[in-house]
Amino acid sequence: MKKTIYLPLIGATACVGLVGCNSKADKPVKPQQPRQPNIVFILADDIGYGDFSCYGATRVQTPNVDRLAASGVRFLNAHCAASTSTPSRYSLLTGNYAFRRNDTGIAAGNAPSIIKPEQATVAKMLQSAGYTTGAVGKWHLGLGDDTNQAWNDYIAPGPKELGFDYSYIMAATGDRVPCVYLENQRIVNLDPADPVEVSYDTPFPGEPLGRDHPELLFNLHPSHGHDMAIVNGISRIGYMKGGKQALWKDELIADSITSKAVAFIENNIDRPFFLYFGTNDVHVPRWPNQQFVGKSGMGPRGDAILQFDWTVGRVLDVLERNGLMDNTIIILTSDNGPVVDDGYKDQAVELLGDHKPWGALRGGKYSAFEAGTRVPFIVSWPAGNVAKGADSHALLSQIDFFASMAALTGQSPADGEAPDSFDQLQAWLGKDVKGREYVIEQSISGTLSVVEGDWKYIEPSRVENPFMANTSTETGFIRQPQLYNLKDDIGERNNIAAGHPDTVAKLAALLDKVKNSPQTRR
């Protein structure tokens, strides 16, 4: 990272040369240096383009998300870098497309750290600008050097080695073991006499599994997969033994991680901070707190959306209570698009009604279609002159978080750092109405897409699998090239590749260029 240049981002007032300005002497006082803005990045999990009321949902209301949108800009053409969690988060934090490596797929709960300590990250970059950094909530980027983590000791590398001063995380996902929290890379409430063991290969003798003991599943039953270790009456992916005192209760996850996020803000009100807050709510298993159960009329998935909205409200309230809202840039988005049945019998399909988590888009989580990666995206920063209640059609990608935050804090990434991340700060603040020239989208199959202007090109897939039956997801994975005009066909229903060979060739060449070499930052 090149030398930090502190920019006067926020106007400061000073009482200079006025009688009574200095209680000790009536003489001029030196104006205070303007403080860098705080940065709060709220990352929803599996929230779709149509899941918030400010994005058109009617069956479920999200007043706190709407409140944030009313204070800033709502983006209508913003994208995550991948339609699944791990590659999306990897790209977000490093400014590198995940498809450049072959070890960035959906991480198991015992995956080694996917981001390597020698890599540049947003957190390291902000540390160099004087920020205190925190990671709270869902991590899903691996921990340690290999799959034999020292679960009962300090686990490294982890968030600290990647630039986070403080962390309180779930190692992977709610449906994967180990089902424990780690604070600063040590399991919380661990009894040394009951050590944690984790395996994704072999069951532990004597530990009941969901596939063999459905009578022990007193909260949720799996619809497909998710039939291994049982925690809190819900069977998971992977095998786990021990740590009984440290196991989480799913209905308390939102309260636990939100309380830690709030505490991080309160503990750092006197210094610039960056909070990366990965929520868990809408990801399976959906088992929200009792205060939300039945409130949406859409079952646990709808209730989990209400719980996420409550979380957003808690964050906004602590910022307002401490007078930090004006000097805090808040970014709210999702790691990928929505999925309804993702492995548990939670009536998400039966109670969906006319609610469309994907809005007018096609596909969802896992897919190459727009609903996989076009996600809600809201930016608020009152003191940064972000327009209130505005909409923007600028083309955005989460891959630009690194370079845009570097620009915000007066830094310039060094050669080789975040090579795929461009400075799009003015677009993120709603001041540039065009945004990126193109965005790249990655699906679970590795099939890539590119959006440029009104055109969307999906490359031929290596495997023909147009429909993911267990999740009822239209994937877009076919062996033929696909071309859609998103202005006329936002639902990607009419493949017009055959009629526009020049456009197909142009976009295929652009995609190949990006795939074959890291980009040169603009």
mmCIF file of N, CA, C and O in Angstrom, residues 290-322:
data_model
loop_
_atom_site.group_PDB
_atom_site.id
_atom_site.type_symbol
_atom_site.label_atom_id
_atom_site.label_comp_id
_atom_site.label_asym_id
_atom_site.label_seq_id
_atom_site.Cartn_x
_atom_site.Cartn_y
_atom_site.Cartn_z
ATOM 1 N N GLN A 290 -37.973 -15.846 18.744
ATOM 2 C CA GLN A 290 -39.401 -15.977 18.976
ATOM 3 C C GLN A 290 -40.162 -14.676 18.707
ATOM 4 O O GLN A 290 -41.328 -14.707 18.286
ATOM 5 N N GLN A 291 -39.505 -13.533 18.912
ATOM 6 C CA GLN A 291 -40.210 -12.257 18.721
ATOM 7 C C GLN A 291 -40.596 -12.024 17.256
ATOM 8 O O GLN A 291 -41.451 -11.180 16.968
ATOM 9 N N PHE A 292 -39.974 -12.774 16.331
ATOM 10 C CA PHE A 292 -40.300 -12.613 14.919
ATOM 11 C C PHE A 292 -41.114 -13.764 14.357
ATOM 12 O O PHE A 292 -41.633 -13.659 13.238
ATOM 13 N N VAL A 293 -41.234 -14.839 15.103
ATOM 14 C CA VAL A 293 -41.906 -16.036 14.597
ATOM 15 C C VAL A 293 -43.378 -15.743 14.304
ATOM 16 O O VAL A 293 -44.118 -15.244 15.151
ATOM 17 N N GLY A 294 -43.797 -16.025 13.074
ATOM 18 C CA GLY A 294 -45.180 -15.840 12.670
ATOM 19 C C GLY A 294 -45.543 -14.425 12.273
ATOM 20 O O GLY A 294 -46.668 -14.174 11.840
ATOM 21 N N LYS A 295 -44.601 -13.501 12.373
ATOM 22 C CA LYS A 295 -44.936 -12.095 12.132
ATOM 23 C C LYS A 295 -45.044 -11.750 10.651
ATOM 24 O O LYS A 295 -45.740 -10.809 10.281
ATOM 25 N N SER A 296 -44.361 -12.493 9.799
ATOM 26 C CA SER A 296 -44.385 -12.149 8.377
ATOM 27 C C SER A 296 -45.518 -12.825 7.621
ATOM 28 O O SER A 296 -45.891 -12.385 6.531
ATOM 29 N N GLY A 297 -46.031 -13.938 8.149
ATOM 30 C CA GLY A 297 -47.019 -14.722 7.430
ATOM 31 C C GLY A 297 -46.419 -15.546 6.310
ATOM 32 O O GLY A 297 -47.139 -16.169 5.524
ATOM 33 N N MET A 298 -45.074 -15.563 6.238
ATOM 34 C CA MET A 298 -44.386 -16.282 5.169
ATOM 35 C C MET A 298 -43.487 -17.371 5.724
ATOM 36 O O MET A 298 -42.621 -17.892 5.007
ATOM 37 N N GLY A 299 -43.669 -17.733 6.985
ATOM 38 C CA GLY A 299 -42.840 -18.773 7.568
ATOM 39 C C GLY A 299 -41.471 -18.253 7.968
ATOM 40 O O GLY A 299 -41.212 -17.048 7.952
ATOM 41 N N PRO A 300 -40.572 -19.155 8.320
ATOM 42 C CA PRO A 300 -39.259 -18.743 8.836
ATOM 43 C C PRO A 300 -38.450 -17.855 7.900
ATOM 44 O O PRO A 300 -37.723 -16.977 8.367
ATOM 45 N N ARG A 301 -38.568 -18.047 6.590
ATOM 46 C CA ARG A 301 -37.777 -17.168 5.713
ATOM 47 C C ARG A 301 -38.263 -15.728 5.802
ATOM 48 O O ARG A 301 -37.469 -14.782 5.903
ATOM 49 N N GLY A 302 -39.543 -15.521 5.745
ATOM 50 C CA GLY A 302 -40.082 -14.169 5.882
ATOM 51 C C GLY A 302 -39.785 -13.577 7.246
ATOM 52 O O GLY A 302 -39.440 -12.394 7.371
ATOM 53 N N ASP A 303 -39.918 -14.404 8.293
ATOM 54 C CA ASP A 303 -39.619 -13.930 9.646
ATOM 55 C C ASP A 303 -38.143 -13.557 9.776
ATOM 56 O O ASP A 303 -37.791 -12.606 10.482
ATOM 57 N N ALA A 304 -37.275 -14.297 9.080
ATOM 58 C CA ALA A 304 -35.847 -13.990 9.124
ATOM 59 C C ALA A 304 -35.541 -12.659 8.439
ATOM 60 O O ALA A 304 -34.605 -11.948 8.835
ATOM 61 N N ILE A 305 -36.317 -12.302 7.423
ATOM 62 C CA ILE A 305 -36.142 -10.993 6.797
ATOM 63 C C ILE A 305 -36.483 -9.896 7.802
ATOM 64 O O ILE A 305 -35.777 -8.874 7.901
ATOM 65 N N LEU A 306 -37.543 -10.103 8.573
ATOM 66 C CA LEU A 306 -37.899 -9.133 9.613
ATOM 67 C C LEU A 306 -36.789 -9.039 10.656
ATOM 68 O O LEU A 306 -36.486 -7.954 11.175
ATOM 69 N N GLN A 307 -36.187 -10.160 10.984
ATOM 70 C CA GLN A 307 -35.099 -10.173 11.952
ATOM 71 C C GLN A 307 -33.884 -9.403 11.409
ATOM 72 O O GLN A 307 -33.232 -8.658 12.152
ATOM 73 N N PHE A 308 -33.586 -9.588 10.130
ATOM 74 C CA PHE A 308 -32.498 -8.818 9.524
ATOM 75 C C PHE A 308 -32.799 -7.326 9.606
ATOM 76 O O PHE A 308 -31.916 -6.516 9.927
ATOM 77 N N ASP A 309 -34.024 -6.952 9.318
ATOM 78 C CA ASP A 309 -34.396 -5.536 9.377
ATOM 79 C C ASP A 309 -34.210 -4.985 10.785
ATOM 80 O O ASP A 309 -33.756 -3.844 10.969
ATOM 81 N N TRP A 310 -34.550 -5.782 11.788
ATOM 82 C CA TRP A 310 -34.331 -5.385 13.189
ATOM 83 C C TRP A 310 -32.845 -5.155 13.448
ATOM 84 O O TRP A 310 -32.456 -4.191 14.121
ATOM 85 N N THR A 311 -32.002 -6.032 12.906
ATOM 86 C CA THR A 311 -30.558 -5.870 13.048
ATOM 87 C C THR A 311 -30.094 -4.542 12.464
ATOM 88 O O THR A 311 -29.308 -3.812 13.083
ATOM 89 N N VAL A 312 -30.580 -4.225 11.271
ATOM 90 C CA VAL A 312 -30.220 -2.946 10.649
ATOM 91 C C VAL A 312 -30.639 -1.792 11.549
ATOM 92 O O VAL A 312 -29.889 -0.828 11.743
ATOM 93 N N GLY A 313 -31.827 -1.901 12.130
ATOM 94 C CA GLY A 313 -32.303 -0.854 13.037
ATOM 95 C C GLY A 313 -31.400 -0.667 14.243
ATOM 96 O O GLY A 313 -31.151 0.473 14.679
ATOM 97 N N ARG A 314 -30.906 -1.771 14.798
ATOM 98 C CA ARG A 314 -29.994 -1.679 15.946
ATOM 99 C C ARG A 314 -28.719 -0.924 15.583
ATOM 100 O O ARG A 314 -28.202 -0.115 16.360
ATOM 101 N N VAL A 315 -28.195 -1.198 14.395
ATOM 102 C CA VAL A 315 -26.973 -0.520 13.958
ATOM 103 C C VAL A 315 -27.234 0.967 13.733
ATOM 104 O O VAL A 315 -26.452 1.826 14.178
ATOM 105 N N LEU A 316 -28.335 1.296 13.062
ATOM 106 C CA LEU A 316 -28.649 2.703 12.835
ATOM 107 C C LEU A 316 -28.878 3.432 14.152
ATOM 108 O O LEU A 316 -28.436 4.579 14.331
ATOM 109 N N ASP A 317 -29.528 2.766 15.092
ATOM 110 C CA ASP A 317 -29.822 3.407 16.382
ATOM 111 C C ASP A 317 -28.549 3.734 17.156
ATOM 112 O O ASP A 317 -28.431 4.809 17.744
ATOM 113 N N VAL A 318 -27.577 2.817 17.169
ATOM 114 C CA VAL A 318 -26.352 3.082 17.939
ATOM 115 C C VAL A 318 -25.545 4.192 17.279
ATOM 116 O O VAL A 318 -24.909 5.005 17.973
ATOM 117 N N LEU A 319 -25.577 4.262 15.970
ATOM 118 C CA LEU A 319 -24.890 5.360 15.294
ATOM 119 C C LEU A 319 -25.557 6.696 15.599
ATOM 120 O O LEU A 319 -24.880 7.695 15.890
ATOM 121 N N GLU A 320 -26.879 6.726 15.558
ATOM 122 C CA GLU A 320 -27.599 7.962 15.854
ATOM 123 C C GLU A 320 -27.427 8.373 17.310
ATOM 124 O O GLU A 320 -27.211 9.548 17.626
ATOM 125 N N ARG A 321 -27.499 7.400 18.199
ATOM 126 C CA ARG A 321 -27.393 7.677 19.634
ATOM 127 C C ARG A 321 -26.050 8.308 19.992
ATOM 128 O O ARG A 321 -25.951 9.114 20.923
ATOM 129 N N ASN A 322 -25.026 7.956 19.249
ATOM 130 C CA ASN A 322 -23.689 8.471 19.533
ATOM 131 C C ASN A 322 -23.262 9.583 18.577
ATOM 132 O O ASN A 322 -22.088 9.959 18.546
#
